[in-house]
Amino acid sequence: MAPRRPAELYRAPFPLYTVRLHPRRPLAITAGGGGAAKTGIRNGVHFLQLEQIGGQLSASLLHSHDTETRATMTMALADDIIAAGQDASCHILRFTLQAPEAKSGRNGSGEKGPRKRKGPSPVGQGDTQSQTSEVTVESLHSVRTDFSPDALQKAVRFNADCSLLVTGGADGFLRLWEFPSMKKTLEFKAHDGEIEDIALGPDNKVVTAGRDFQCCVWQQDQLVTGLRWNENLPGIPDKAYRYQACRDSGTFLGLGTVTGSVAIHIAFSLQRLYYVKEAHGIVVTDVAFVPESRRGRELLAGNEAALLSVAVDSRCKLHLLPSRRSLPVWLLLLLCAGLIVAAILLLQLAFPGFL
């Protein structure tokens, strides 16, 4: 049976380009905007609180951080630090969450009394509500990370221990930065043209996907190997498809397509478990799994996985993978014991005196 259409978790007042989920908090951060064009479309980073309400995952807008004329196209998250790709630069932001009871007893208008929770958002935003006083954001650094004529940072990632930040942009250069000092330690030409995406692996190996139809694995500035998607598919031109992006939760693989479709696969076998054609109807710009942590499992509410997708249609949609049926451990042990007993009995019948 095909999955139901995904729920609209949130609708922003601008196109969405990126989404990240906090590993320890029930928090989603999504961002985008209209850029510097004077179209009236704002630019911002939105902080969403995730919670289970009536058995359904809902989002509440905690805070909208204005990024002025800069749309956030890429984003990496390291605890409470955000590395946001805005135009040709990487902006390092730190956010702080405050519990409502820690406030001074004044509501958002400055009047004494309990802080009031705003009512439902306009029609079409589902369960989204606003609590703008719970998050504060400060800017720590801003460094230029791309130097092409049409400069744009297109990818950013932290390494596992957040001691290193890697950026890639329209000029095809990969740049490595010490974090938090943001001192540049290495830069080299990784692709002829734009770097579309970056992933970091063990021993700080870096995987880059470029618009030049190449996907490369690097150790520092040395090419370890190049990946070829069509090496086992003879007769298909090298440039029939190009590498773009995907996300791996460790157990599942989440994919978004240029036609707006979303899929979830088993990571090790690539068996497809979930697929919704044209979930957005326009290019999916980013996907992110609800973390497999204690707080993440609380949000899953019995589902095996939850994937958030965002797109240029300004929507953040929720894709739930229901738990698959499986045999209890005790039943498996019982079946194994039964098989052992049956095998012994068969051997006894075939070879009298076996026991």
Coordinates of C-alpha atoms in Angstrom, one line a residue:
M1 CA 0.0 0.0 0.0
A2 CA 1.4 3.4 -1.0
P3 CA 2.2 5.8 1.9
R4 CA -0.2 8.7 2.6
R5 CA 0.7 12.1 1.4
P6 CA 3.2 13.6 3.8
A7 CA 2.0 16.1 6.4
E8 CA 2.9 19.7 6.1
L9 CA 4.8 20.3 9.3
Y10 CA 5.6 24.0 8.6
R11 CA 5.2 26.7 6.0
A12 CA 7.6 29.6 5.9
P13 CA 7.1 33.1 4.4
F14 CA 10.0 32.5 2.1
P15 CA 11.6 29.7 0.0
L16 CA 13.4 27.1 2.1
Y17 CA 16.8 25.8 1.2
T18 CA 18.1 23.9 4.2
V19 CA 17.0 22.1 7.4
R20 CA 18.9 20.6 10.3
L21 CA 17.7 18.8 13.5
H22 CA 19.4 19.3 16.8
P23 CA 21.0 16.0 18.1
R24 CA 19.9 16.5 21.7
R25 CA 16.9 18.9 21.7
P26 CA 13.5 18.5 20.0
L27 CA 14.5 21.4 17.7
A28 CA 14.5 21.8 13.9
I29 CA 16.2 24.7 12.3
T30 CA 15.3 25.7 8.7
A31 CA 16.4 28.7 6.6
G32 CA 16.1 30.4 3.3
G33 CA 14.8 33.6 1.8
G34 CA 14.6 35.7 -1.3
G35 CA 18.1 37.0 -1.2
A36 CA 19.1 40.6 -2.0
A37 CA 16.4 41.1 -4.7
K38 CA 13.9 43.8 -3.8
T39 CA 10.9 41.5 -4.1
G40 CA 9.6 41.9 -0.6
I41 CA 10.5 38.3 0.3
R42 CA 12.4 38.2 3.6
N43 CA 15.4 36.2 4.6
G44 CA 15.7 34.3 7.9
V45 CA 16.5 31.3 10.0
H46 CA 13.6 29.8 11.8
F47 CA 13.8 27.7 15.0
L48 CA 11.0 25.2 15.4
Q49 CA 10.2 23.2 18.5
L50 CA 9.1 19.7 17.8
E51 CA 6.6 17.9 20.1
Q52 CA 4.0 15.2 20.1
I53 CA 0.5 16.6 20.3
G54 CA -2.5 14.2 20.2
G55 CA -0.3 11.5 18.7
Q56 CA 1.0 13.7 15.9
L57 CA 4.4 15.4 15.5
S58 CA 3.8 19.2 15.5
A59 CA 6.1 22.3 15.1
S60 CA 6.0 25.5 17.0
L61 CA 7.9 28.6 15.8
L62 CA 10.2 29.6 18.7
H63 CA 12.1 32.3 17.0
S64 CA 12.7 33.9 13.6
H65 CA 16.2 35.3 13.1
D66 CA 16.4 38.0 10.4
T67 CA 19.4 37.6 8.1
E68 CA 18.8 41.0 6.4
T69 CA 19.5 40.8 2.7
R70 CA 21.2 37.4 2.8
A71 CA 19.4 34.1 2.1
T72 CA 20.8 31.1 3.9
M73 CA 21.5 28.5 1.2
T74 CA 23.5 25.9 3.3
M75 CA 23.8 25.1 6.9
A76 CA 25.8 22.9 9.3
L77 CA 24.9 22.4 13.0
A78 CA 27.3 21.6 15.9
D79 CA 25.4 21.6 19.1
D80 CA 24.3 25.2 19.6
I81 CA 26.5 26.6 16.8
I82 CA 25.3 27.2 13.2
A83 CA 27.5 27.6 10.2
A84 CA 25.3 29.3 7.7
G85 CA 26.2 29.8 4.0
Q86 CA 25.0 33.2 3.0
D87 CA 26.1 34.6 -0.4
A88 CA 29.9 34.3 -0.6
S89 CA 30.5 34.0 3.2
C90 CA 30.1 31.6 6.0
H91 CA 28.4 33.1 9.1
I92 CA 29.0 31.5 12.4
L93 CA 26.0 31.9 14.8
R94 CA 25.5 30.8 18.3
F95 CA 22.0 30.4 19.7
T96 CA 20.8 30.0 23.3
L97 CA 17.5 28.5 24.4
Q98 CA 15.8 29.7 27.5
A99 CA 12.9 27.9 29.3
P100 CA 9.7 30.0 29.5
E101 CA 9.8 29.9 33.4
A102 CA 13.3 31.5 33.3
K103 CA 11.8 34.7 31.9
S104 CA 11.3 37.8 34.0
G105 CA 7.6 37.6 34.1
R106 CA 6.9 40.0 31.3
N107 CA 5.2 39.0 28.1
G108 CA 6.3 39.9 24.6
S109 CA 4.7 43.3 24.7
G110 CA 6.6 44.4 27.9
E111 CA 3.5 44.1 30.2
K112 CA 3.7 42.2 33.5
G113 CA 2.1 38.8 33.7
P114 CA 2.5 35.4 32.2
R115 CA 4.0 35.2 28.7
K116 CA 1.2 34.5 26.2
R117 CA 1.5 31.9 23.6
K118 CA 0.3 33.2 20.2
G119 CA -2.6 31.6 18.6
P120 CA -2.5 29.4 15.5
S121 CA -0.6 30.7 12.5
P122 CA -2.4 31.7 9.3
V123 CA -4.4 29.2 7.3
G124 CA -2.1 26.6 5.7
Q125 CA 0.5 26.5 8.4
G126 CA -1.1 23.6 10.3
D127 CA 0.0 23.3 13.9
T128 CA 2.7 26.0 13.7
Q129 CA 2.6 28.5 16.5
S130 CA 5.0 31.3 17.6
Q131 CA 7.0 31.7 20.8
T132 CA 9.5 34.4 19.7
S133 CA 11.1 35.1 23.1
E134 CA 12.7 31.7 23.8
V135 CA 15.8 31.9 21.5
T136 CA 18.6 34.4 21.3
V137 CA 21.1 34.4 18.5
E138 CA 24.5 36.1 18.3
S139 CA 27.0 36.4 15.4
L140 CA 30.5 35.1 16.2
H141 CA 32.4 35.1 12.9
S142 CA 31.9 35.9 9.2
V143 CA 34.5 34.7 6.7
R144 CA 34.5 34.8 2.9
T145 CA 34.5 31.3 1.5
D146 CA 34.1 31.7 -2.2
F147 CA 35.8 34.0 -4.7
S148 CA 34.2 33.4 -8.1
P149 CA 32.5 36.1 -10.1
D150 CA 29.1 34.9 -9.0
A151 CA 30.4 33.9 -5.6
L152 CA 28.2 31.6 -3.5
Q153 CA 29.0 29.1 -0.7
K154 CA 27.2 26.0 -1.7
A155 CA 28.2 23.4 1.0
V156 CA 29.4 23.4 4.6
R157 CA 30.1 20.6 7.0
F158 CA 31.6 20.1 10.5
N159 CA 33.8 17.0 11.2
A160 CA 32.9 14.6 13.9
D161 CA 34.5 16.4 16.8
C162 CA 33.7 19.9 15.5
S163 CA 37.3 20.9 15.4
L164 CA 37.2 21.4 11.6
L165 CA 34.8 23.2 9.2
V166 CA 34.8 22.4 5.5
T167 CA 33.3 24.7 2.8
G168 CA 32.8 24.5 -0.9
G169 CA 31.4 27.0 -3.4
A170 CA 30.9 28.1 -6.9
D171 CA 34.6 28.5 -7.6
G172 CA 35.3 24.8 -7.2
F173 CA 37.7 25.3 -4.3
L174 CA 37.5 23.2 -1.1
R175 CA 38.5 25.2 2.0
L176 CA 39.3 23.8 5.5
W177 CA 39.0 25.9 8.6
E178 CA 40.0 25.4 12.1
F179 CA 37.1 25.7 14.4
P180 CA 36.2 27.8 16.4
S181 CA 39.1 30.2 15.4
M182 CA 38.0 30.0 11.7
K183 CA 41.7 30.0 10.6
K184 CA 42.0 28.7 7.1
T185 CA 44.3 25.6 7.1
L186 CA 44.0 24.4 3.5
E187 CA 42.4 25.3 0.1
F188 CA 42.7 23.6 -3.2
K189 CA 40.8 23.3 -6.5
A190 CA 38.6 20.2 -6.1
H191 CA 36.3 20.5 -9.1
D192 CA 36.0 22.4 -12.4
G193 CA 33.0 24.4 -11.5
E194 CA 30.6 24.4 -8.5
I195 CA 31.0 22.1 -5.6
E196 CA 27.4 20.8 -5.0
D197 CA 27.9 18.9 -1.7
I198 CA 30.4 17.8 0.9
A199 CA 30.5 14.8 3.3
L200 CA 33.2 14.0 5.9
G201 CA 34.2 10.5 6.7
P202 CA 36.6 8.7 9.0
D203 CA 40.1 10.2 9.4
N204 CA 38.7 13.5 8.1
K205 CA 38.5 12.2 4.5
V206 CA 36.3 14.5 2.5
V207 CA 33.9 13.5 -0.2
T208 CA 32.9 16.2 -2.7
A209 CA 30.3 16.2 -5.4
G210 CA 30.7 18.7 -8.3
R211 CA 28.7 20.1 -11.1
D212 CA 31.5 18.7 -13.4
F213 CA 29.9 15.2 -13.0
Q214 CA 32.6 14.1 -10.6
C215 CA 32.5 12.7 -7.1
C216 CA 35.9 12.6 -5.3
V217 CA 37.4 11.3 -2.1
W218 CA 40.2 13.5 -0.6
Q219 CA 42.7 13.1 2.1
Q220 CA 43.9 16.6 2.7
D221 CA 44.5 17.9 -0.9
Q222 CA 45.4 14.4 -2.3
L223 CA 42.8 12.6 -4.4
V224 CA 42.2 9.1 -2.9
T225 CA 39.7 7.9 -5.4
G226 CA 37.0 9.1 -7.8
L227 CA 33.5 7.5 -7.7
R228 CA 31.8 6.5 -10.9
W229 CA 28.1 5.8 -10.7
N230 CA 27.9 4.2 -14.1
E231 CA 30.9 1.8 -13.9
N232 CA 28.7 -1.2 -13.9
L233 CA 26.1 0.2 -16.4
P234 CA 27.7 -0.1 -19.9
G235 CA 26.2 2.0 -22.6
I236 CA 25.2 4.9 -20.5
P237 CA 27.1 8.2 -21.1
D238 CA 29.3 9.5 -18.3
K239 CA 27.3 12.7 -18.2
A240 CA 23.8 11.3 -18.2
Y241 CA 23.5 12.2 -14.5
R242 CA 25.5 14.2 -12.0
Y243 CA 26.1 13.7 -8.3
Q244 CA 24.0 16.0 -6.1
A245 CA 23.2 15.1 -2.5
C246 CA 21.8 12.5 -0.1
R247 CA 21.7 12.0 3.7
D248 CA 22.3 8.8 5.6
S249 CA 21.0 8.3 9.2
G250 CA 23.2 5.2 9.7
T251 CA 20.2 2.9 9.2
F252 CA 18.2 4.6 6.5
L253 CA 19.0 6.8 3.4
G254 CA 16.8 9.8 2.7
L255 CA 16.6 11.1 -0.9
G256 CA 14.9 14.2 -2.4
T257 CA 14.7 14.7 -6.1
V258 CA 14.5 17.7 -8.5
T259 CA 10.9 16.8 -9.3
G260 CA 9.9 17.1 -5.6
S261 CA 9.7 13.3 -4.8
V262 CA 11.0 11.9 -1.5
A263 CA 12.2 8.4 -0.7
I264 CA 13.6 6.4 2.2
H265 CA 15.9 3.4 1.6
I266 CA 17.6 0.9 3.8
A267 CA 21.2 2.2 3.9
F268 CA 23.1 -1.1 3.5
S269 CA 20.9 -2.8 0.9
L270 CA 19.2 0.3 -0.8
Q271 CA 15.8 -1.4 -0.5
R272 CA 13.2 1.3 -0.9
L273 CA 10.8 1.4 2.0
Y274 CA 9.0 4.7 1.3
Y275 CA 8.4 6.8 -1.7
V276 CA 6.0 9.7 -2.4
K277 CA 6.0 11.1 -6.0
E278 CA 6.2 14.9 -6.2
A279 CA 5.7 15.4 -2.4
H280 CA 6.6 19.0 -3.0
G281 CA 6.0 19.3 -6.7
I282 CA 9.3 21.3 -7.1
V283 CA 13.0 20.7 -6.4
V284 CA 13.7 19.3 -2.9
T285 CA 16.5 21.4 -1.5
D286 CA 17.3 19.5 1.7
V287 CA 16.3 16.5 3.9
A288 CA 17.1 15.6 7.5
F289 CA 16.3 12.6 9.7
V290 CA 15.0 13.0 13.3
P291 CA 18.0 11.9 15.3
E292 CA 18.2 8.3 16.7
S293 CA 18.6 9.6 20.2
R294 CA 16.5 9.3 23.3
R295 CA 14.7 12.6 22.6
G296 CA 14.4 11.6 18.9
R297 CA 12.8 8.3 19.8
E298 CA 10.2 10.2 21.9
L299 CA 9.3 12.2 18.8
L300 CA 9.1 9.2 16.6
A301 CA 6.2 7.8 18.8
G302 CA 6.6 4.2 17.6
N303 CA 7.5 5.0 14.0
E304 CA 10.8 3.6 12.7
A305 CA 12.1 6.8 11.2
A306 CA 11.0 10.4 10.5
L307 CA 12.4 12.5 7.7
L308 CA 11.9 16.2 7.2
S309 CA 12.1 17.7 3.6
V310 CA 12.2 21.3 2.5
A311 CA 11.8 22.8 -0.9
V312 CA 11.5 26.1 -2.8
D313 CA 7.7 25.9 -2.2
S314 CA 8.4 27.2 1.3
R315 CA 7.1 24.0 2.9
C316 CA 8.7 21.7 5.4
K317 CA 7.1 18.2 5.2
L318 CA 7.1 15.2 7.5
H319 CA 7.7 11.7 6.1
L320 CA 7.0 8.9 8.6
L321 CA 8.2 5.3 8.2
P322 CA 6.0 3.1 10.3
S323 CA 7.6 0.3 12.2
R324 CA 7.8 -2.9 10.2
R325 CA 6.4 -6.1 11.7
S326 CA 9.1 -8.3 13.3
L327 CA 9.1 -11.4 15.4
P328 CA 9.8 -11.0 19.1
V329 CA 13.2 -12.2 20.4
W330 CA 11.6 -14.8 22.6
L331 CA 9.7 -16.3 19.7
L332 CA 12.9 -16.5 17.6
L333 CA 14.7 -18.3 20.4
L334 CA 11.8 -20.7 20.8
L335 CA 11.8 -21.4 17.0
C336 CA 15.6 -22.0 17.1
A337 CA 15.2 -24.4 20.1
G338 CA 12.5 -26.2 18.2
L339 CA 14.6 -26.6 15.1
I340 CA 17.5 -28.1 17.2
V341 CA 15.2 -30.6 18.8
A342 CA 13.7 -31.5 15.4
A343 CA 17.1 -32.0 13.9
I344 CA 18.2 -34.3 16.8
L345 CA 15.0 -36.4 16.5
L346 CA 15.5 -36.8 12.7
L347 CA 19.1 -37.9 13.3
Q348 CA 17.9 -40.4 15.8
L349 CA 15.4 -41.8 13.4
A350 CA 18.0 -42.0 10.5
F351 CA 20.7 -43.4 12.7
P352 CA 19.4 -45.5 15.5
G353 CA 21.6 -45.3 18.6
F354 CA 22.8 -41.8 17.6
L355 CA 22.1 -40.7 21.2

